[in-house]
GROMACS .gro file of C-alpha atoms in nm:
model
  425
    1MET     CA    1  16.255   7.117 -13.931
    2GLY     CA    2  16.270   7.532 -13.795
    3THR     CA    3  15.914   7.600 -13.573
    4SER     CA    4  15.715   7.788 -13.803
    5ILE     CA    5  15.710   7.539 -14.108
    6GLY     CA    6  15.657   7.244 -13.840
    7ALA     CA    7  15.399   7.438 -13.752
    8VAL     CA    8  15.266   7.522 -14.095
    9LEU     CA    9  15.294   7.160 -14.234
   10THR     CA   10  15.149   7.028 -13.958
   11GLU     CA   11  14.895   7.177 -13.768
   12GLY     CA   12  14.611   7.263 -13.873
   13PHE     CA   13  14.538   7.005 -14.100
   14ASN     CA   14  14.208   6.820 -13.906
   15GLN     CA   15  14.004   6.743 -14.301
   16PRO     CA   16  14.069   6.417 -14.433
   17LEU     CA   17  13.936   6.291 -14.798
   18ARG     CA   18  13.945   5.937 -14.865
   19ASP     CA   19  14.201   5.872 -15.182
   20THR     CA   20  14.219   5.525 -15.356
   21LEU     CA   21  14.604   5.534 -15.392
   22TRP     CA   22  14.664   5.727 -15.069
   23GLY     CA   23  14.457   5.629 -14.772
   24HIS     CA   24  14.345   5.947 -14.592
   25VAL     CA   25  14.502   6.309 -14.681
   26TYR     CA   26  14.450   6.526 -14.469
   27LEU     CA   27  14.400   6.876 -14.563
   28THR     CA   28  14.338   7.214 -14.286
   29PRO     CA   29  13.958   7.351 -14.326
   30ALA     CA   30  14.078   7.642 -14.596
   31LEU     CA   31  14.248   7.441 -14.829
   32ALA     CA   32  13.907   7.235 -14.830
   33ASP     CA   33  13.779   7.503 -14.904
   34LEU     CA   34  13.955   7.548 -15.274
   35THR     CA   35  13.838   7.195 -15.351
   36LEU     CA   36  13.524   7.274 -15.341
   37ALA     CA   37  13.557   7.552 -15.564
   38ALA     CA   38  13.293   7.519 -15.944
   39PRO     CA   39  13.723   7.607 -16.097
   40PHE     CA   40  13.843   7.243 -15.898
   41MET     CA   41  13.504   7.070 -15.912
   42ARG     CA   42  13.509   7.039 -16.307
   43LEU     CA   43  13.809   6.837 -16.267
   44HIS     CA   44  13.591   6.593 -16.081
   45ARG     CA   45  13.448   6.588 -16.520
   46ILE     CA   46  13.716   6.533 -16.709
   47MET     CA   47  13.895   6.191 -16.667
   48GLN     CA   48  14.291   6.178 -16.578
   49LEU     CA   49  14.347   5.934 -16.944
   50GLY     CA   50  14.050   6.046 -17.169
   51PRO     CA   51  13.984   5.769 -17.445
   52VAL     CA   52  14.220   5.477 -17.238
   53TYR     CA   53  13.961   5.317 -17.101
   54ARG     CA   54  13.903   5.144 -17.415
   55LEU     CA   55  14.137   4.955 -17.333
   56TYR     CA   56  14.163   4.908 -16.927
   57PRO     CA   57  13.795   4.965 -16.853
   58GLY     CA   58  13.941   5.047 -16.515
   59ALA     CA   59  14.105   5.362 -16.654
   60THR     CA   60  13.828   5.593 -16.564
   61HIS     CA   61  13.951   5.801 -16.281
   62MET     CA   62  13.945   6.220 -16.235
   63ARG     CA   63  14.132   6.481 -16.294
   64ALA     CA   64  14.069   6.558 -15.915
   65GLY     CA   65  14.171   6.245 -15.774
   66HIS     CA   66  14.537   6.319 -15.944
   67SER     CA   67  14.485   6.706 -15.771
   68VAL     CA   68  14.479   6.564 -15.449
   69GLY     CA   69  14.703   6.282 -15.526
   70VAL     CA   70  14.976   6.552 -15.632
   71TYR     CA   71  14.911   6.738 -15.292
   72HIS     CA   72  14.977   6.494 -15.049
   73LEU     CA   73  15.270   6.381 -15.172
   74GLY     CA   74  15.371   6.783 -15.199
   75ARG     CA   75  15.318   6.799 -14.879
   76ARG     CA   76  15.505   6.456 -14.768
   77LEU     CA   77  15.785   6.595 -14.970
   78LEU     CA   78  15.807   6.954 -14.913
   79GLN     CA   79  15.783   6.804 -14.499
   80ASN     CA   80  16.080   6.573 -14.550
   81LEU     CA   81  16.321   6.778 -14.724
   82ALA     CA   82  16.204   7.124 -14.424
   83GLU     CA   83  16.366   6.826 -14.210
   84ARG     CA   84  16.692   6.785 -14.400
   85GLY     CA   85  16.755   7.203 -14.420
   86ALA     CA   86  16.530   7.326 -14.678
   87ASP     CA   87  16.351   7.548 -14.374
   88ALA     CA   88  16.685   7.734 -14.377
   89TRP     CA   89  16.526   7.966 -14.718
   90LEU     CA   90  16.176   7.857 -14.682
   91GLY     CA   91  15.900   8.116 -14.531
   92ALA     CA   92  15.498   7.991 -14.408
   93SER     CA   93  15.420   8.166 -14.730
   94GLY     CA   94  15.566   8.030 -14.965
   95ALA     CA   95  15.528   7.651 -14.815
   96MET     CA   96  15.113   7.697 -14.832
   97SER     CA   97  15.192   7.851 -15.216
   98PHE     CA   98  15.286   7.522 -15.263
   99LEU     CA   99  15.143   7.322 -15.125
  100CYS     CA  100  14.835   7.560 -15.259
  101ALA     CA  101  15.011   7.474 -15.644
  102CYS     CA  102  15.055   7.167 -15.587
  103LEU     CA  103  14.654   7.061 -15.543
  104LEU     CA  104  14.563   7.361 -15.804
  105HIS     CA  105  14.826   7.292 -16.073
  106ASP     CA  106  14.593   7.089 -16.360
  107LEU     CA  107  14.283   7.356 -16.323
  108GLY     CA  108  14.301   7.475 -16.675
  109HIS     CA  109  14.375   7.138 -16.770
  110PHE     CA  110  14.183   7.021 -17.150
  111PRO     CA  111  13.937   6.798 -17.154
  112TYR     CA  112  13.979   6.441 -17.313
  113ALA     CA  113  14.343   6.411 -17.122
  114HIS     CA  114  14.654   6.577 -17.407
  115SER     CA  115  14.407   6.564 -17.733
  116LEU     CA  116  14.396   6.970 -17.727
  117LYS     CA  117  14.799   7.013 -17.619
  118GLU     CA  118  14.893   7.068 -17.938
  119LEU     CA  119  14.620   7.306 -18.103
  120PRO     CA  120  14.689   7.664 -18.102
  121LEU     CA  121  14.546   7.758 -17.759
  122GLU     CA  122  14.686   7.886 -17.398
  123SER     CA  123  14.883   7.653 -17.203
  124HIS     CA  124  14.728   7.490 -16.925
  125GLU     CA  125  14.972   7.643 -16.708
  126ALA     CA  126  14.882   8.013 -16.789
  127LEU     CA  127  14.459   7.903 -16.797
  128THR     CA  128  14.566   7.794 -16.401
  129ARG     CA  129  14.781   8.118 -16.362
  130ARG     CA  130  14.442   8.353 -16.461
  131LEU     CA  131  14.224   8.119 -16.269
  132VAL     CA  132  14.483   8.081 -15.923
  133LEU     CA  133  14.455   8.529 -15.934
  134ALA     CA  134  14.093   8.519 -16.030
  135GLN     CA  135  13.888   8.501 -15.718
  136PRO     CA  136  13.676   8.338 -15.648
  137LEU     CA  137  14.037   8.171 -15.608
  138ALA     CA  138  14.273   8.448 -15.493
  139LYS     CA  139  14.088   8.537 -15.178
  140LEU     CA  140  14.048   8.121 -15.117
  141ILE     CA  141  14.389   8.087 -15.115
  142SER     CA  142  14.493   8.365 -14.952
  143ARG     CA  143  14.273   8.239 -14.603
  144CYS     CA  144  14.505   7.905 -14.707
  145GLY     CA  145  14.770   8.196 -14.575
  146ALA     CA  146  14.914   8.152 -14.911
  147ASP     CA  147  14.997   8.401 -15.181
  148PRO     CA  148  14.836   8.409 -15.533
  149GLU     CA  149  15.111   8.499 -15.724
  150LEU     CA  150  15.341   8.276 -15.557
  151THR     CA  151  15.091   7.970 -15.637
  152ALA     CA  152  15.074   8.147 -15.946
  153ALA     CA  153  15.398   8.175 -16.065
  154ILE     CA  154  15.499   7.829 -15.917
  155VAL     CA  155  15.280   7.664 -16.166
  156ASP     CA  156  15.352   7.878 -16.472
  157ARG     CA  157  15.693   7.905 -16.530
  158ASP     CA  158  15.587   8.207 -16.769
  159PHE     CA  159  15.416   8.422 -16.487
  160VAL     CA  160  15.720   8.668 -16.262
  161PRO     CA  161  15.547   8.751 -15.916
  162ALA     CA  162  15.530   9.114 -15.843
  163SER     CA  163  15.810   9.032 -15.537
  164GLY     CA  164  15.971   8.853 -15.851
  165ALA     CA  165  16.140   8.513 -15.915
  166GLY     CA  166  16.360   8.484 -15.597
  167THR     CA  167  16.570   8.149 -15.514
  168GLU     CA  168  16.197   8.003 -15.294
  169LEU     CA  169  16.029   8.077 -15.667
  170LEU     CA  170  16.242   7.868 -15.833
  171PHE     CA  171  16.326   7.585 -15.537
  172TYR     CA  172  15.953   7.513 -15.519
  173ARG     CA  173  15.898   7.506 -15.913
  174LYS     CA  174  16.120   7.268 -15.944
  175LEU     CA  175  16.013   7.078 -15.674
  176LEU     CA  176  15.662   7.051 -15.864
  177SER     CA  177  15.851   7.006 -16.188
  178GLY     CA  178  16.156   6.775 -16.261
  179CYS     CA  179  16.269   6.363 -16.209
  180LEU     CA  180  16.090   6.303 -15.896
  181ASP     CA  181  15.835   6.536 -15.849
  182PRO     CA  182  15.518   6.450 -15.705
  183ASP     CA  183  15.310   6.489 -16.008
  184LYS     CA  184  15.512   6.187 -16.154
  185LEU     CA  185  15.494   5.999 -15.876
  186ASP     CA  186  15.110   6.031 -15.792
  187TYR     CA  187  15.024   5.969 -16.233
  188LEU     CA  188  15.229   5.699 -16.220
  189SER     CA  189  15.116   5.504 -15.940
  190ARG     CA  190  14.815   5.653 -16.014
  191ASP     CA  191  14.727   5.531 -16.430
  192ALA     CA  192  14.895   5.225 -16.341
  193ALA     CA  193  14.663   5.109 -16.081
  194TYR     CA  194  14.310   5.228 -16.225
  195CYS     CA  195  14.452   5.097 -16.522
  196GLY     CA  196  14.576   4.713 -16.386
  197VAL     CA  197  14.911   4.732 -16.525
  198PRO     CA  198  15.265   4.575 -16.275
  199TYR     CA  199  15.458   4.874 -16.380
  200GLY     CA  200  15.399   5.190 -16.331
  201MET     CA  201  15.330   5.191 -15.892
  202GLN     CA  202  15.633   5.403 -15.754
  203ASP     CA  203  15.846   5.349 -15.359
  204VAL     CA  204  15.692   5.612 -15.287
  205ASP     CA  205  15.827   5.586 -14.911
  206PHE     CA  206  16.211   5.489 -15.030
  207ILE     CA  207  16.216   5.749 -15.261
  208LEU     CA  208  16.063   5.998 -14.998
  209SER     CA  209  16.373   5.948 -14.751
  210ARG     CA  210  16.647   5.942 -14.965
  211ILE     CA  211  16.620   6.295 -15.112
  212SER     CA  212  16.790   6.568 -15.014
  213PRO     CA  213  16.684   6.989 -15.067
  214HIS     CA  214  16.916   7.171 -15.260
  215PRO     CA  215  16.835   7.560 -15.283
  216GLU     CA  216  16.873   7.546 -15.663
  217ARG     CA  217  16.842   7.267 -15.839
  218GLY     CA  218  16.546   7.140 -15.605
  219THR     CA  219  16.684   6.802 -15.495
  220ASP     CA  220  16.981   6.601 -15.507
  221ILE     CA  221  16.959   6.252 -15.390
  222ASP     CA  222  17.257   5.991 -15.359
  223SER     CA  223  17.284   5.728 -15.473
  224ARG     CA  224  17.094   5.420 -15.351
  225LEU     CA  225  16.851   5.592 -15.482
  226ILE     CA  226  16.955   5.515 -15.860
  227PRO     CA  227  16.746   5.176 -15.868
  228ASN     CA  228  16.456   5.384 -15.819
  229VAL     CA  229  16.560   5.699 -16.059
  230GLU     CA  230  16.568   5.406 -16.322
  231ALA     CA  231  16.226   5.214 -16.243
  232ILE     CA  232  16.083   5.535 -16.299
  233LEU     CA  233  16.232   5.625 -16.612
  234PHE     CA  234  16.155   5.265 -16.772
  235ALA     CA  235  15.795   5.307 -16.554
  236LYS     CA  236  15.691   5.607 -16.766
  237TYR     CA  237  15.859   5.522 -17.080
  238LEU     CA  238  15.664   5.087 -17.053
  239MET     CA  239  15.346   5.344 -16.986
  240TYR     CA  240  15.420   5.558 -17.283
  241ARG     CA  241  15.415   5.288 -17.551
  242THR     CA  242  15.170   5.066 -17.359
  243VAL     CA  243  14.943   5.292 -17.246
  244TYR     CA  244  14.968   5.674 -17.298
  245TRP     CA  245  15.074   5.620 -17.655
  246HIS     CA  246  14.847   5.313 -17.773
  247ARG     CA  247  14.771   5.289 -18.155
  248GLU     CA  248  14.373   5.346 -18.038
  249VAL     CA  249  14.450   5.581 -17.756
  250ARG     CA  250  14.636   5.764 -18.033
  251ALA     CA  251  14.384   5.707 -18.287
  252CYS     CA  252  14.184   5.886 -18.123
  253THR     CA  253  14.366   6.175 -18.021
  254SER     CA  254  14.475   6.222 -18.384
  255MET     CA  255  14.086   6.180 -18.505
  256ILE     CA  256  13.978   6.487 -18.209
  257LYS     CA  257  14.254   6.718 -18.382
  258LYS     CA  258  14.191   6.665 -18.711
  259VAL     CA  259  13.838   6.737 -18.646
  260LEU     CA  260  13.936   7.103 -18.372
  261LEU     CA  261  14.207   7.176 -18.610
  262SER     CA  262  13.912   7.197 -18.900
  263ALA     CA  263  13.667   7.388 -18.710
  264LEU     CA  264  13.923   7.628 -18.550
  265ALA     CA  265  14.065   7.707 -18.890
  266ALA     CA  266  13.764   7.770 -19.016
  267GLY     CA  267  13.578   8.007 -18.782
  268ARG     CA  268  13.289   7.755 -18.582
  269ILE     CA  269  13.459   7.742 -18.316
  270ALA     CA  270  13.658   8.000 -18.122
  271GLY     CA  271  13.956   7.905 -17.924
  272GLU     CA  272  13.874   8.060 -17.644
  273GLU     CA  273  13.561   7.818 -17.667
  274LEU     CA  274  13.709   7.577 -17.571
  275TYR     CA  275  13.906   7.654 -17.185
  276GLY     CA  276  13.701   7.575 -16.914
  277LEU     CA  277  13.543   7.313 -17.082
  278ASP     CA  278  13.480   6.945 -16.966
  279ASP     CA  279  13.427   6.619 -17.104
  280ALA     CA  280  13.088   6.552 -17.240
  281GLY     CA  281  13.128   7.003 -17.230
  282LEU     CA  282  13.373   6.875 -17.532
  283PHE     CA  283  13.155   6.701 -17.736
  284ALA     CA  284  12.890   6.883 -17.722
  285LEU     CA  285  13.024   7.140 -17.867
  286LEU     CA  286  13.214   6.955 -18.128
  287ARG     CA  287  12.837   6.811 -18.185
  288GLU     CA  288  12.668   7.105 -18.236
  289ARG     CA  289  12.908   7.346 -18.396
  290THR     CA  290  13.106   7.072 -18.650
  291GLY     CA  291  12.831   6.797 -18.719
  292SER     CA  292  13.176   6.577 -18.870
  293PRO     CA  293  13.181   6.199 -18.884
  294LEU     CA  294  13.485   6.238 -18.767
  295ALA     CA  295  13.391   6.337 -18.374
  296GLU     CA  296  13.088   6.148 -18.423
  297ALA     CA  297  13.316   5.811 -18.430
  298VAL     CA  298  13.461   5.922 -18.168
  299MET     CA  299  13.164   5.931 -17.972
  300GLU     CA  300  13.049   5.624 -18.071
  301GLY     CA  301  13.340   5.402 -18.069
  302ALA     CA  302  13.399   5.357 -18.422
  303LEU     CA  303  13.744   5.394 -18.465
  304TYR     CA  304  13.993   5.452 -18.774
  305SER     CA  305  14.189   5.160 -18.795
  306GLN     CA  306  14.543   5.164 -18.789
  307VAL     CA  307  14.722   5.111 -19.151
  308ALA     CA  308  15.025   5.239 -19.125
  309GLU     CA  309  15.346   5.322 -18.895
  310ILE     CA  310  15.671   5.493 -18.962
  311PRO     CA  311  15.933   5.581 -18.697
  312TYR     CA  312  16.014   5.882 -18.689
  313ASP     CA  313  16.350   5.995 -18.905
  314ALA     CA  314  16.376   6.421 -18.840
  315ALA     CA  315  16.562   6.442 -19.197
  316ARG     CA  316  16.267   6.360 -19.409
  317HIS     CA  317  15.950   6.357 -19.131
  318SER     CA  318  16.046   6.733 -19.008
  319GLY     CA  319  15.701   6.899 -19.202
  320LEU     CA  320  15.487   6.664 -18.996
  321LYS     CA  321  15.562   6.838 -18.704
  322ASP     CA  322  15.393   7.103 -18.760
  323ILE     CA  323  15.052   7.048 -18.650
  324GLY     CA  324  14.855   7.324 -18.817
  325LYS     CA  325  15.049   7.211 -19.206
  326ARG     CA  326  14.951   6.833 -19.126
  327SER     CA  327  14.607   6.794 -19.313
  328LEU     CA  328  14.882   6.947 -19.582
  329HIS     CA  329  15.020   6.600 -19.587
  330GLU     CA  330  14.679   6.432 -19.535
  331ALA     CA  331  14.556   6.630 -19.811
  332ALA     CA  332  14.816   6.527 -20.017
  333LEU     CA  333  14.816   6.126 -19.958
  334ALA     CA  334  14.446   6.139 -20.004
  335ASP     CA  335  14.454   6.245 -20.358
  336LYS     CA  336  14.740   5.963 -20.442
  337LEU     CA  337  14.459   5.717 -20.308
  338ARG     CA  338  14.233   5.858 -20.544
  339SER     CA  339  14.466   5.847 -20.836
  340ALA     CA  340  14.497   5.474 -20.718
  341GLY     CA  341  14.218   5.435 -20.720
  342LEU     CA  342  14.016   5.461 -20.414
  343THR     CA  343  13.746   5.660 -20.312
  344LEU     CA  344  13.744   5.843 -20.025
  345GLY     CA  345  13.657   6.207 -19.857
  346ASP     CA  346  13.791   6.488 -19.711
  347GLU     CA  347  13.787   6.315 -19.354
  348ASP     CA  348  13.906   5.901 -19.477
  349LEU     CA  349  14.191   6.025 -19.347
  350VAL     CA  350  14.447   6.135 -19.045
  351ILE     CA  351  14.809   6.127 -18.999
  352ASP     CA  352  14.954   6.103 -18.670
  353LEU     CA  353  15.206   6.212 -18.481
  354PRO     CA  354  15.251   6.260 -18.075
  355GLU     CA  355  15.306   6.519 -17.935
  356PRO     CA  356  15.719   6.554 -17.818
  357VAL     CA  357  15.751   6.398 -17.483
  358SER     CA  358  16.036   6.405 -17.260
  359PHE     CA  359  16.248   6.221 -16.983
  360GLU     CA  360  16.411   6.440 -16.713
  361THR     CA  361  16.721   6.278 -16.570
  362GLY     CA  362  16.889   6.628 -16.448
  363LEU     CA  363  16.921   6.518 -16.104
  364PHE     CA  364  17.226   6.544 -15.921
  365VAL     CA  365  17.390   6.216 -15.738
  366ALA     CA  366  17.543   6.420 -15.424
  367ASP     CA  367  17.706   6.138 -15.296
  368ARG     CA  368  17.907   6.063 -15.654
  369ARG     CA  369  17.964   6.429 -15.751
  370ARG     CA  370  17.782   6.407 -16.117
  371TYR     CA  371  17.440   6.435 -16.321
  372PHE     CA  372  17.261   6.117 -16.319
  373SER     CA  373  17.201   6.218 -16.707
  374ALA     CA  374  17.596   6.199 -16.710
  375GLY     CA  375  17.585   5.842 -16.679
  376ALA     CA  376  17.572   5.784 -16.288
  377GLY     CA  377  17.343   5.508 -16.340
  378ALA     CA  378  17.219   5.239 -16.637
  379PHE     CA  379  17.031   5.499 -16.777
  380ASP     CA  380  17.186   5.787 -16.949
  381ALA     CA  381  17.133   6.063 -17.199
  382ARG     CA  382  17.195   5.760 -17.509
  383THR     CA  383  16.969   5.612 -17.335
  384MET     CA  384  16.668   5.761 -17.321
  385ASP     CA  385  16.703   5.957 -17.674
  386THR     CA  386  16.629   5.521 -17.776
  387PHE     CA  387  16.370   5.507 -17.557
  388VAL     CA  388  16.183   5.884 -17.702
  389ARG     CA  389  16.296   5.783 -18.102
  390SER     CA  390  16.159   5.420 -18.007
  391LEU     CA  391  15.824   5.586 -17.887
  392TYR     CA  392  15.797   5.887 -18.154
  393VAL     CA  393  15.641   5.686 -18.537
  394ILE     CA  394  15.417   5.873 -18.719
  395ARG     CA  395  15.090   5.672 -18.769
  396VAL     CA  396  14.819   5.647 -19.079
  397PHE     CA  397  14.437   5.599 -18.957
  398ALA     CA  398  14.190   5.492 -19.257
  399SER     CA  399  13.767   5.505 -19.231
  400VAL     CA  400  13.604   5.168 -19.296
  401ASN     CA  401  13.508   5.305 -19.606
  402ILE     CA  402  13.910   5.329 -19.706
  403CYS     CA  403  13.938   4.944 -19.506
  404ARG     CA  404  13.623   4.816 -19.732
  405GLN     CA  405  13.800   4.876 -20.067
  406ILE     CA  406  14.146   4.700 -20.013
  407LYS     CA  407  14.143   4.371 -20.026
  408THR     CA  408  14.395   4.301 -19.801
  409PRO     CA  409  14.577   4.558 -19.544
  410ASP     CA  410  14.876   4.535 -19.718
  411GLY     CA  411  14.711   4.617 -20.013
  412LEU     CA  412  14.672   4.962 -19.857
  413CYS     CA  413  15.023   4.991 -19.713
  414ASP     CA  414  15.130   4.905 -20.023
  415ILE     CA  415  14.942   5.213 -20.184
  416LEU     CA  416  15.077   5.429 -19.928
  417TYR     CA  417  15.446   5.348 -19.903
  418ASP     CA  418  15.433   5.357 -20.296
  419THR     CA  419  15.245   5.659 -20.301
  420GLU     CA  420  15.358   5.924 -20.048
  421GLY     CA  421  15.802   5.857 -20.059
  422TRP     CA  422  15.819   6.024 -19.650
  423LEU     CA  423  15.609   5.716 -19.522
  424ARG     CA  424  15.892   5.462 -19.652
  425PRO     CA  425  16.109   5.338 -19.363
   0.00000   0.00000   0.00000
């Protein structure tokens, strides 16, 4: 490792935080000050997994803990890569900017997990960039020996700093967002630990020992790491299937989306009012501005029941991808149910289609001179497409009011399938 980078990444890290997952995490005094700033403190009031605690009571960990974990793994990753040649294109300010980006990458994140992600709002990366470039964070980041503009640009790929998008910026962006990025390594391991499920934990020590730097690709691997990449991909798939997109989690998410979309369209809530909220603030705003039974149902734990699940077919269901138009399909389906003799209100039926998901497989396997996605491992691009298709399903959720009017669950399914052609499997 070059002397200057070695000093940047090792000297002065004497402020410990005790993390449940990684043990002692060391920061410099200036980095520690960032964790005490108001924008970071908000992350202590946003649960990492939102409503998942309904199913996994231990899943009450906060986004601040995840951010500290990403910083810790980002520092270890950068130390390993610098020792293997990355110090040739890294500078001291850039290295500290990367550490700040790891620590602060979720500052703009919305409350209640990803429930607000599809709404017509600014991206949380853009909100993070605005916070990083504003006071007090810009001054605190500078005190760390970092560049606030570079820190912001590492997080927000749409932002180009005044110095331009050089090799170092592109390298750091690849490190923070990719198949083996510190964000994914932390959240898969952390979420699995707090949920008590066995398939998310990753062998971080071995992963860090087998990667090498590349100025344009970020990181390369050798073939001995292929099983670990496969483990990450399969762990992500299983976490989505059993935790992140469990039907009860999707019920909560879709119900909150429906309330917010209606409130935004009616002007009862302005989009800017959703920025900077924590979990409690979101529900307080919903209660104050909407008075929606749907929001109250989520807050009180009275979730709607899943009454239909249909594999997504792009040829027939593309109209559902536009969340702004999904309510039109809900209204049409409600009218069909009324014509079948059911009595229901405007909020008694919710159609859910998950947010887009991807499985990053762009790693280059150096000793085989081919990309992982080109068949270097068992999980090629077709396998990843199968993963996505198996996860990407349409669900219809119905209120107790509807369910009470149907003698059997199959009775409602029969009405749904018979009255709305796109629901037929």
